[in-house]
mmCIF file of C-alpha atoms in Angstrom:
data_model
loop_
_atom_site.group_PDB
_atom_site.id
_atom_site.type_symbol
_atom_site.label_atom_id
_atom_site.label_comp_id
_atom_site.label_asym_id
_atom_site.label_seq_id
_atom_site.Cartn_x
_atom_site.Cartn_y
_atom_site.Cartn_z
ATOM 1 C CA UNK A 1492 5.817 49.409 -117.577
ATOM 2 C CA UNK A 1493 5.645 49.657 -113.792
ATOM 3 C CA UNK A 1494 8.791 49.272 -111.746
ATOM 4 C CA UNK A 1495 9.317 46.088 -109.745
ATOM 5 C CA UNK A 1496 8.708 46.650 -106.023
ATOM 6 C CA UNK A 1497 11.823 46.977 -103.878
ATOM 7 C CA UNK A 1498 12.086 44.007 -101.503
ATOM 8 C CA UNK A 1499 11.389 44.999 -97.919
ATOM 9 C CA UNK A 1500 14.612 45.046 -95.926
ATOM 10 C CA UNK A 1501 14.393 43.434 -92.476
ATOM 11 C CA UNK A 1502 14.946 45.687 -89.470
ATOM 12 C CA UNK A 1503 18.503 46.226 -88.301
ATOM 13 C CA UNK A 1504 18.148 44.013 -85.218
ATOM 14 C CA UNK A 1505 17.111 41.119 -87.462
ATOM 15 C CA UNK A 1506 20.109 41.648 -89.747
ATOM 16 C CA UNK A 1507 22.448 41.681 -86.754
ATOM 17 C CA UNK A 1508 20.846 38.492 -85.400
ATOM 18 C CA UNK A 1509 21.165 36.846 -88.823
ATOM 19 C CA UNK A 1510 24.871 37.666 -88.893
ATOM 20 C CA UNK A 1511 25.471 36.261 -85.423
ATOM 21 C CA UNK A 1512 23.438 33.157 -86.236
ATOM 22 C CA UNK A 1513 25.546 32.546 -89.344
ATOM 23 C CA UNK A 1514 28.715 32.773 -87.244
ATOM 24 C CA UNK A 1515 27.292 30.241 -84.792
ATOM 25 C CA UNK A 1516 26.130 27.752 -87.409
ATOM 26 C CA UNK A 1517 29.404 28.014 -89.353
ATOM 27 C CA UNK A 1518 31.362 27.078 -86.246
ATOM 28 C CA UNK A 1519 33.108 30.425 -85.915
ATOM 29 C CA UNK A 1520 31.325 30.865 -82.596
ATOM 30 C CA UNK A 1521 31.243 27.606 -80.638
ATOM 31 C CA UNK A 1522 29.188 26.238 -77.784
ATOM 32 C CA UNK A 1523 29.999 28.238 -74.657
ATOM 33 C CA UNK A 1524 31.513 31.206 -76.496
ATOM 34 C CA UNK A 1525 30.432 34.658 -75.338
ATOM 35 C CA UNK A 1526 28.508 36.650 -77.932
ATOM 36 C CA UNK A 1527 29.274 40.347 -78.515
ATOM 37 C CA UNK A 1528 27.514 42.258 -75.759
ATOM 38 C CA UNK A 1529 25.116 45.167 -76.059
ATOM 39 C CA UNK A 1530 27.909 47.741 -75.794
ATOM 40 C CA UNK A 1531 29.947 46.023 -78.516
ATOM 41 C CA UNK A 1532 26.949 45.819 -80.863
ATOM 42 C CA UNK A 1533 26.058 49.446 -80.204
ATOM 43 C CA UNK A 1534 29.576 50.558 -81.119
ATOM 44 C CA UNK A 1535 29.890 48.311 -84.200
ATOM 45 C CA UNK A 1536 26.493 49.098 -85.751
ATOM 46 C CA UNK A 1537 25.812 52.579 -84.306
ATOM 47 C CA UNK A 1538 22.520 51.425 -82.815
ATOM 48 C CA UNK A 1539 20.603 52.068 -79.612
ATOM 49 C CA UNK A 1540 20.847 49.704 -76.645
ATOM 50 C CA UNK A 1541 17.257 48.557 -77.148
ATOM 51 C CA UNK A 1542 18.101 47.473 -80.715
ATOM 52 C CA UNK A 1543 21.166 45.549 -79.554
ATOM 53 C CA UNK A 1544 19.043 43.870 -76.900
ATOM 54 C CA UNK A 1545 16.464 42.879 -79.531
ATOM 55 C CA UNK A 1546 19.142 41.264 -81.700
ATOM 56 C CA UNK A 1547 20.420 39.120 -78.854
ATOM 57 C CA UNK A 1548 16.859 38.265 -77.796
ATOM 58 C CA UNK A 1549 16.211 36.721 -81.236
ATOM 59 C CA UNK A 1550 19.002 34.171 -80.675
ATOM 60 C CA UNK A 1551 17.947 33.535 -77.078
ATOM 61 C CA UNK A 1552 14.360 32.831 -78.152
ATOM 62 C CA UNK A 1553 15.604 30.470 -80.872
ATOM 63 C CA UNK A 1554 17.526 28.474 -78.275
ATOM 64 C CA UNK A 1555 20.913 29.304 -79.833
ATOM 65 C CA UNK A 1556 22.057 31.464 -76.943
ATOM 66 C CA UNK A 1557 21.518 31.750 -73.210
ATOM 67 C CA UNK A 1558 21.925 34.815 -70.982
ATOM 68 C CA UNK A 1559 23.952 34.559 -67.768
ATOM 69 C CA UNK A 1560 23.144 37.270 -65.278
ATOM 70 C CA UNK A 1561 25.990 39.730 -64.833
ATOM 71 C CA UNK A 1562 28.153 37.920 -67.389
ATOM 72 C CA UNK A 1563 26.662 38.171 -70.873
ATOM 73 C CA UNK A 1564 25.006 36.033 -73.553
ATOM 74 C CA UNK A 1565 26.613 32.735 -74.557
ATOM 75 C CA UNK A 1566 26.242 30.300 -77.444
ATOM 76 C CA UNK A 1567 24.117 27.314 -76.507
ATOM 77 C CA UNK A 1568 24.430 24.765 -79.287
ATOM 78 C CA UNK A 1569 22.643 21.471 -78.721
ATOM 79 C CA UNK A 1570 21.787 18.759 -81.221
ATOM 80 C CA UNK A 1571 18.016 18.217 -80.816
ATOM 81 C CA UNK A 1572 16.827 14.874 -79.511
ATOM 82 C CA UNK A 1573 14.637 13.128 -82.068
ATOM 83 C CA UNK A 1574 11.834 11.561 -80.067
ATOM 84 C CA UNK A 1575 10.201 8.861 -82.188
ATOM 85 C CA UNK A 1576 6.781 8.306 -80.644
ATOM 86 C CA UNK A 1577 6.201 4.667 -81.562
ATOM 87 C CA UNK A 1578 9.723 3.279 -81.919
ATOM 88 C CA UNK A 1579 10.784 4.215 -78.382
ATOM 89 C CA UNK A 1580 7.768 2.443 -76.839
ATOM 90 C CA UNK A 1581 7.960 -0.772 -78.841
ATOM 91 C CA UNK A 1582 8.019 -4.066 -76.968
ATOM 92 C CA UNK A 1583 11.227 -4.858 -78.844
ATOM 93 C CA UNK A 1584 12.900 -1.972 -77.003
ATOM 94 C CA UNK A 1585 11.997 -2.569 -73.348
ATOM 95 C CA UNK A 1586 11.314 -6.294 -73.785
ATOM 96 C CA UNK A 1587 15.003 -6.861 -74.485
ATOM 97 C CA UNK A 1588 16.112 -4.933 -71.416
ATOM 98 C CA UNK A 1589 16.963 -1.697 -73.227
ATOM 99 C CA UNK A 1590 15.993 1.670 -71.811
ATOM 100 C CA UNK A 1591 13.455 3.742 -73.758
ATOM 101 C CA UNK A 1592 15.973 6.558 -73.689
ATOM 102 C CA UNK A 1593 18.438 4.500 -75.729
ATOM 103 C CA UNK A 1594 16.064 4.925 -78.684
ATOM 104 C CA UNK A 1595 16.026 8.705 -78.197
ATOM 105 C CA UNK A 1596 19.692 9.403 -77.568
ATOM 106 C CA UNK A 1597 21.249 6.905 -80.009
ATOM 107 C CA UNK A 1598 24.521 6.620 -78.153
ATOM 108 C CA UNK A 1599 24.654 10.098 -76.641
ATOM 109 C CA UNK A 1600 25.311 10.037 -72.886
ATOM 110 C CA UNK A 1601 22.244 10.547 -70.711
ATOM 111 C CA UNK A 1602 21.699 10.590 -66.968
ATOM 112 C CA UNK A 1603 18.715 10.346 -64.635
ATOM 113 C CA UNK A 1604 18.804 12.270 -61.390
ATOM 114 C CA UNK A 1605 16.494 13.767 -58.758
ATOM 115 C CA UNK A 1606 14.750 10.386 -58.581
ATOM 116 C CA UNK A 1607 11.930 10.293 -56.040
ATOM 117 C CA UNK A 1608 9.679 7.274 -55.477
ATOM 118 C CA UNK A 1609 6.769 7.730 -53.065
ATOM 119 C CA UNK A 1610 3.347 6.310 -52.232
ATOM 120 C CA UNK A 1611 0.675 9.029 -52.461
ATOM 121 C CA UNK A 1612 -3.035 9.590 -52.409
ATOM 122 C CA UNK A 1613 -4.051 10.047 -56.050
ATOM 123 C CA UNK A 1614 -5.365 13.404 -57.186
ATOM 124 C CA UNK A 1615 -8.760 13.510 -58.847
ATOM 125 C CA UNK A 1616 -7.457 13.446 -62.424
ATOM 126 C CA UNK A 1617 -4.906 10.687 -61.803
ATOM 127 C CA UNK A 1618 -7.422 8.595 -59.864
ATOM 128 C CA UNK A 1619 -9.896 8.958 -62.722
ATOM 129 C CA UNK A 1620 -7.382 7.702 -65.300
ATOM 130 C CA UNK A 1621 -5.868 4.863 -63.265
ATOM 131 C CA UNK A 1622 -9.025 3.877 -61.376
ATOM 132 C CA UNK A 1623 -7.060 3.814 -58.132
ATOM 133 C CA UNK A 1624 -7.166 5.983 -55.007
ATOM 134 C CA UNK A 1625 -3.548 5.285 -54.072
ATOM 135 C CA UNK A 1626 -0.608 5.451 -56.482
ATOM 136 C CA UNK A 1627 3.110 4.870 -56.488
ATOM 137 C CA UNK A 1628 4.749 7.958 -57.993
ATOM 138 C CA UNK A 1629 8.136 8.105 -59.734
ATOM 139 C CA UNK A 1630 9.577 11.605 -60.296
ATOM 140 C CA UNK A 1631 12.879 12.130 -62.128
ATOM 141 C CA UNK A 1632 14.890 14.471 -64.333
ATOM 142 C CA UNK A 1633 16.716 13.455 -67.521
ATOM 143 C CA UNK A 1634 19.816 15.107 -68.935
ATOM 144 C CA UNK A 1635 21.491 14.520 -72.306
ATOM 145 C CA UNK A 1636 25.082 15.653 -72.933
ATOM 146 C CA UNK A 1637 24.912 17.080 -69.358
ATOM 147 C CA UNK A 1638 21.981 19.391 -70.309
ATOM 148 C CA UNK A 1639 18.658 18.914 -68.442
ATOM 149 C CA UNK A 1640 16.007 18.239 -71.081
ATOM 150 C CA UNK A 1641 12.998 16.566 -69.437
ATOM 151 C CA UNK A 1642 11.082 16.148 -66.197
ATOM 152 C CA UNK A 1643 8.855 13.109 -65.828
ATOM 153 C CA UNK A 1644 6.311 11.986 -63.247
ATOM 154 C CA UNK A 1645 4.847 8.490 -63.554
ATOM 155 C CA UNK A 1646 1.852 7.196 -61.578
ATOM 156 C CA UNK A 1647 1.012 3.501 -61.053
ATOM 157 C CA UNK A 1648 -1.994 1.909 -59.287
ATOM 158 C CA UNK A 1649 -0.649 1.029 -55.837
ATOM 159 C CA UNK A 1650 -2.379 -2.347 -55.630
ATOM 160 C CA UNK A 1651 -0.851 -3.358 -58.960
ATOM 161 C CA UNK A 1652 2.839 -2.593 -58.325
ATOM 162 C CA UNK A 1653 3.129 -2.910 -54.513
ATOM 163 C CA UNK A 1654 6.254 -4.889 -53.599
ATOM 164 C CA UNK A 1655 7.709 -4.775 -57.121
ATOM 165 C CA UNK A 1656 10.883 -3.048 -58.362
ATOM 166 C CA UNK A 1657 8.687 -0.241 -59.691
ATOM 167 C CA UNK A 1658 8.609 1.051 -56.108
ATOM 168 C CA UNK A 1659 12.434 1.187 -56.019
ATOM 169 C CA UNK A 1660 14.744 3.872 -57.386
ATOM 170 C CA UNK A 1661 16.409 1.346 -59.755
ATOM 171 C CA UNK A 1662 13.826 -0.671 -61.668
ATOM 172 C CA UNK A 1663 16.366 -2.853 -63.470
ATOM 173 C CA UNK A 1664 16.881 -3.678 -67.182
ATOM 174 C CA UNK A 1665 14.057 -2.547 -69.447
ATOM 175 C CA UNK A 1666 12.663 -0.142 -66.863
ATOM 176 C CA UNK A 1667 9.102 0.002 -65.581
ATOM 177 C CA UNK A 1668 7.528 -1.559 -68.665
ATOM 178 C CA UNK A 1669 9.656 -4.676 -68.318
ATOM 179 C CA UNK A 1670 8.642 -4.836 -64.640
ATOM 180 C CA UNK A 1671 4.958 -4.466 -65.550
ATOM 181 C CA UNK A 1672 5.481 -7.388 -67.915
ATOM 182 C CA UNK A 1673 6.942 -9.391 -65.019
ATOM 183 C CA UNK A 1674 3.710 -8.657 -63.140
ATOM 184 C CA UNK A 1675 1.630 -10.030 -66.028
ATOM 185 C CA UNK A 1676 0.304 -6.628 -67.161
ATOM 186 C CA UNK A 1677 2.509 -5.818 -70.140
ATOM 187 C CA UNK A 1678 1.682 -2.530 -71.862
ATOM 188 C CA UNK A 1679 -0.291 -3.331 -75.005
ATOM 189 C CA UNK A 1680 -1.457 0.149 -76.031
ATOM 190 C CA UNK A 1681 -0.357 3.739 -75.428
ATOM 191 C CA UNK A 1682 -2.064 7.085 -75.893
ATOM 192 C CA UNK A 1683 -0.229 10.427 -75.832
ATOM 193 C CA UNK A 1684 -1.577 13.958 -75.634
ATOM 194 C CA UNK A 1685 0.813 16.781 -76.568
ATOM 195 C CA UNK A 1686 0.502 20.489 -75.805
ATOM 196 C CA UNK A 1687 2.755 23.504 -75.262
ATOM 197 C CA UNK A 1688 2.788 26.117 -72.501
ATOM 198 C CA UNK A 1689 5.119 28.408 -70.637
ATOM 199 C CA UNK A 1690 7.049 26.756 -67.777
ATOM 200 C CA UNK A 1691 6.512 27.211 -64.051
ATOM 201 C CA UNK A 1692 9.314 28.728 -61.921
ATOM 202 C CA UNK A 1693 10.199 25.235 -60.663
ATOM 203 C CA UNK A 1694 10.457 23.889 -64.228
ATOM 204 C CA UNK A 1695 12.607 26.852 -65.275
ATOM 205 C CA UNK A 1696 15.020 26.098 -62.434
ATOM 206 C CA UNK A 1697 15.168 22.319 -62.926
ATOM 207 C CA UNK A 1698 15.549 22.511 -66.727
ATOM 208 C CA UNK A 1699 17.797 25.601 -66.663
ATOM 209 C CA UNK A 1700 15.560 27.268 -69.252
ATOM 210 C CA UNK A 1701 16.448 30.625 -70.821
ATOM 211 C CA UNK A 1702 13.786 33.315 -70.486
ATOM 212 C CA UNK A 1703 10.902 32.983 -72.913
ATOM 213 C CA UNK A 1704 11.444 29.272 -73.648
ATOM 214 C CA UNK A 1705 8.182 27.283 -73.728
ATOM 215 C CA UNK A 1706 7.910 23.641 -72.720
ATOM 216 C CA UNK A 1707 6.225 20.697 -74.412
ATOM 217 C CA UNK A 1708 3.930 18.716 -72.126
ATOM 218 C CA UNK A 1709 3.182 15.080 -73.001
ATOM 219 C CA UNK A 1710 0.673 13.002 -71.052
ATOM 220 C CA UNK A 1711 0.969 9.293 -71.827
ATOM 221 C CA UNK A 1712 -1.288 6.522 -70.571
ATOM 222 C CA UNK A 1713 -0.220 2.889 -70.861
ATOM 223 C CA UNK A 1714 -2.864 0.160 -71.030
ATOM 224 C CA UNK A 1715 -2.519 -3.585 -70.586
ATOM 225 C CA UNK A 1716 -4.588 -5.943 -72.722
ATOM 226 C CA UNK A 1717 -8.274 -5.484 -72.116
ATOM 227 C CA UNK A 1718 -7.848 -1.746 -71.735
ATOM 228 C CA UNK A 1719 -6.622 -1.841 -68.128
ATOM 229 C CA UNK A 1720 -4.705 1.400 -67.345
ATOM 230 C CA UNK A 1721 -1.329 0.631 -65.735
ATOM 231 C CA UNK A 1722 0.585 3.937 -65.911
ATOM 232 C CA UNK A 1723 0.046 7.663 -66.368
ATOM 233 C CA UNK A 1724 3.234 9.539 -67.249
ATOM 234 C CA UNK A 1725 3.337 13.344 -67.349
ATOM 235 C CA UNK A 1726 6.462 14.679 -69.102
ATOM 236 C CA UNK A 1727 7.725 18.257 -69.390
ATOM 237 C CA UNK A 1728 10.249 18.777 -72.218
ATOM 238 C CA UNK A 1729 12.531 21.698 -73.034
ATOM 239 C CA UNK A 1730 11.038 22.649 -76.412
ATOM 240 C CA UNK A 1731 14.412 23.837 -77.770
ATOM 241 C CA UNK A 1732 15.933 20.389 -77.143
ATOM 242 C CA UNK A 1733 13.457 18.198 -79.034
ATOM 243 C CA UNK A 1734 12.111 17.184 -82.419
ATOM 244 C CA UNK A 1735 8.956 15.063 -82.088
ATOM 245 C CA UNK A 1736 8.552 12.431 -84.816
ATOM 246 C CA UNK A 1737 5.419 10.377 -85.488
ATOM 247 C CA UNK A 1738 5.131 7.956 -88.402
ATOM 248 C CA UNK A 1739 1.808 6.636 -89.673
ATOM 249 C CA UNK A 1740 0.259 5.276 -92.856
ATOM 250 C CA UNK A 1741 -2.151 7.276 -94.985
#
């Protein structure tokens, strides 16, 4: 009878990372706590600096820790935002004056800052989608529990929204979709395209992303009845902060 194979033991840096992760998830190490540094791990486990660095990198890449230059690596616990694709865009949500973000955050505090509203000449891609050479553009950043989680840039055909609250920083209850409804062009259909990529330097700075963290990019087009495009929204999400949920029938 042949002997059973011996299970392959993970490398030491993985075992160290597993131990630190367990301490984080058990609550022993809390949000904002400093993790043992490279020197401490080297002394405790008799390992090389490169191995200690690998162990900490595992937690950083998982979004459980964040490095601070010249200070160390700190726990970064954050309950992921569950983004429900269809529920958040339902007419019931914005039609009753509720913000789309209320569906995402479910009572967690959120803020919108860096709001910029400008009239611009449309780029080729935007002009092709919205069938308009001029667009009103709304750029903003969203934070949940004081953590930046998303950048969003919305484009609207200028002739459609000129003079409306969509061209103001504060669009009022229900947001831009309620204002489009006021204009007689309520969103009736949405399409979303989702992809992942590495962030630009600007996105890293605005979202305070740890090194190696990818972003999720969602491009959403809103159409009024008859297939008239009324908005193109390009969103950049911190991938470690989100769970994307889509429900559909078989």
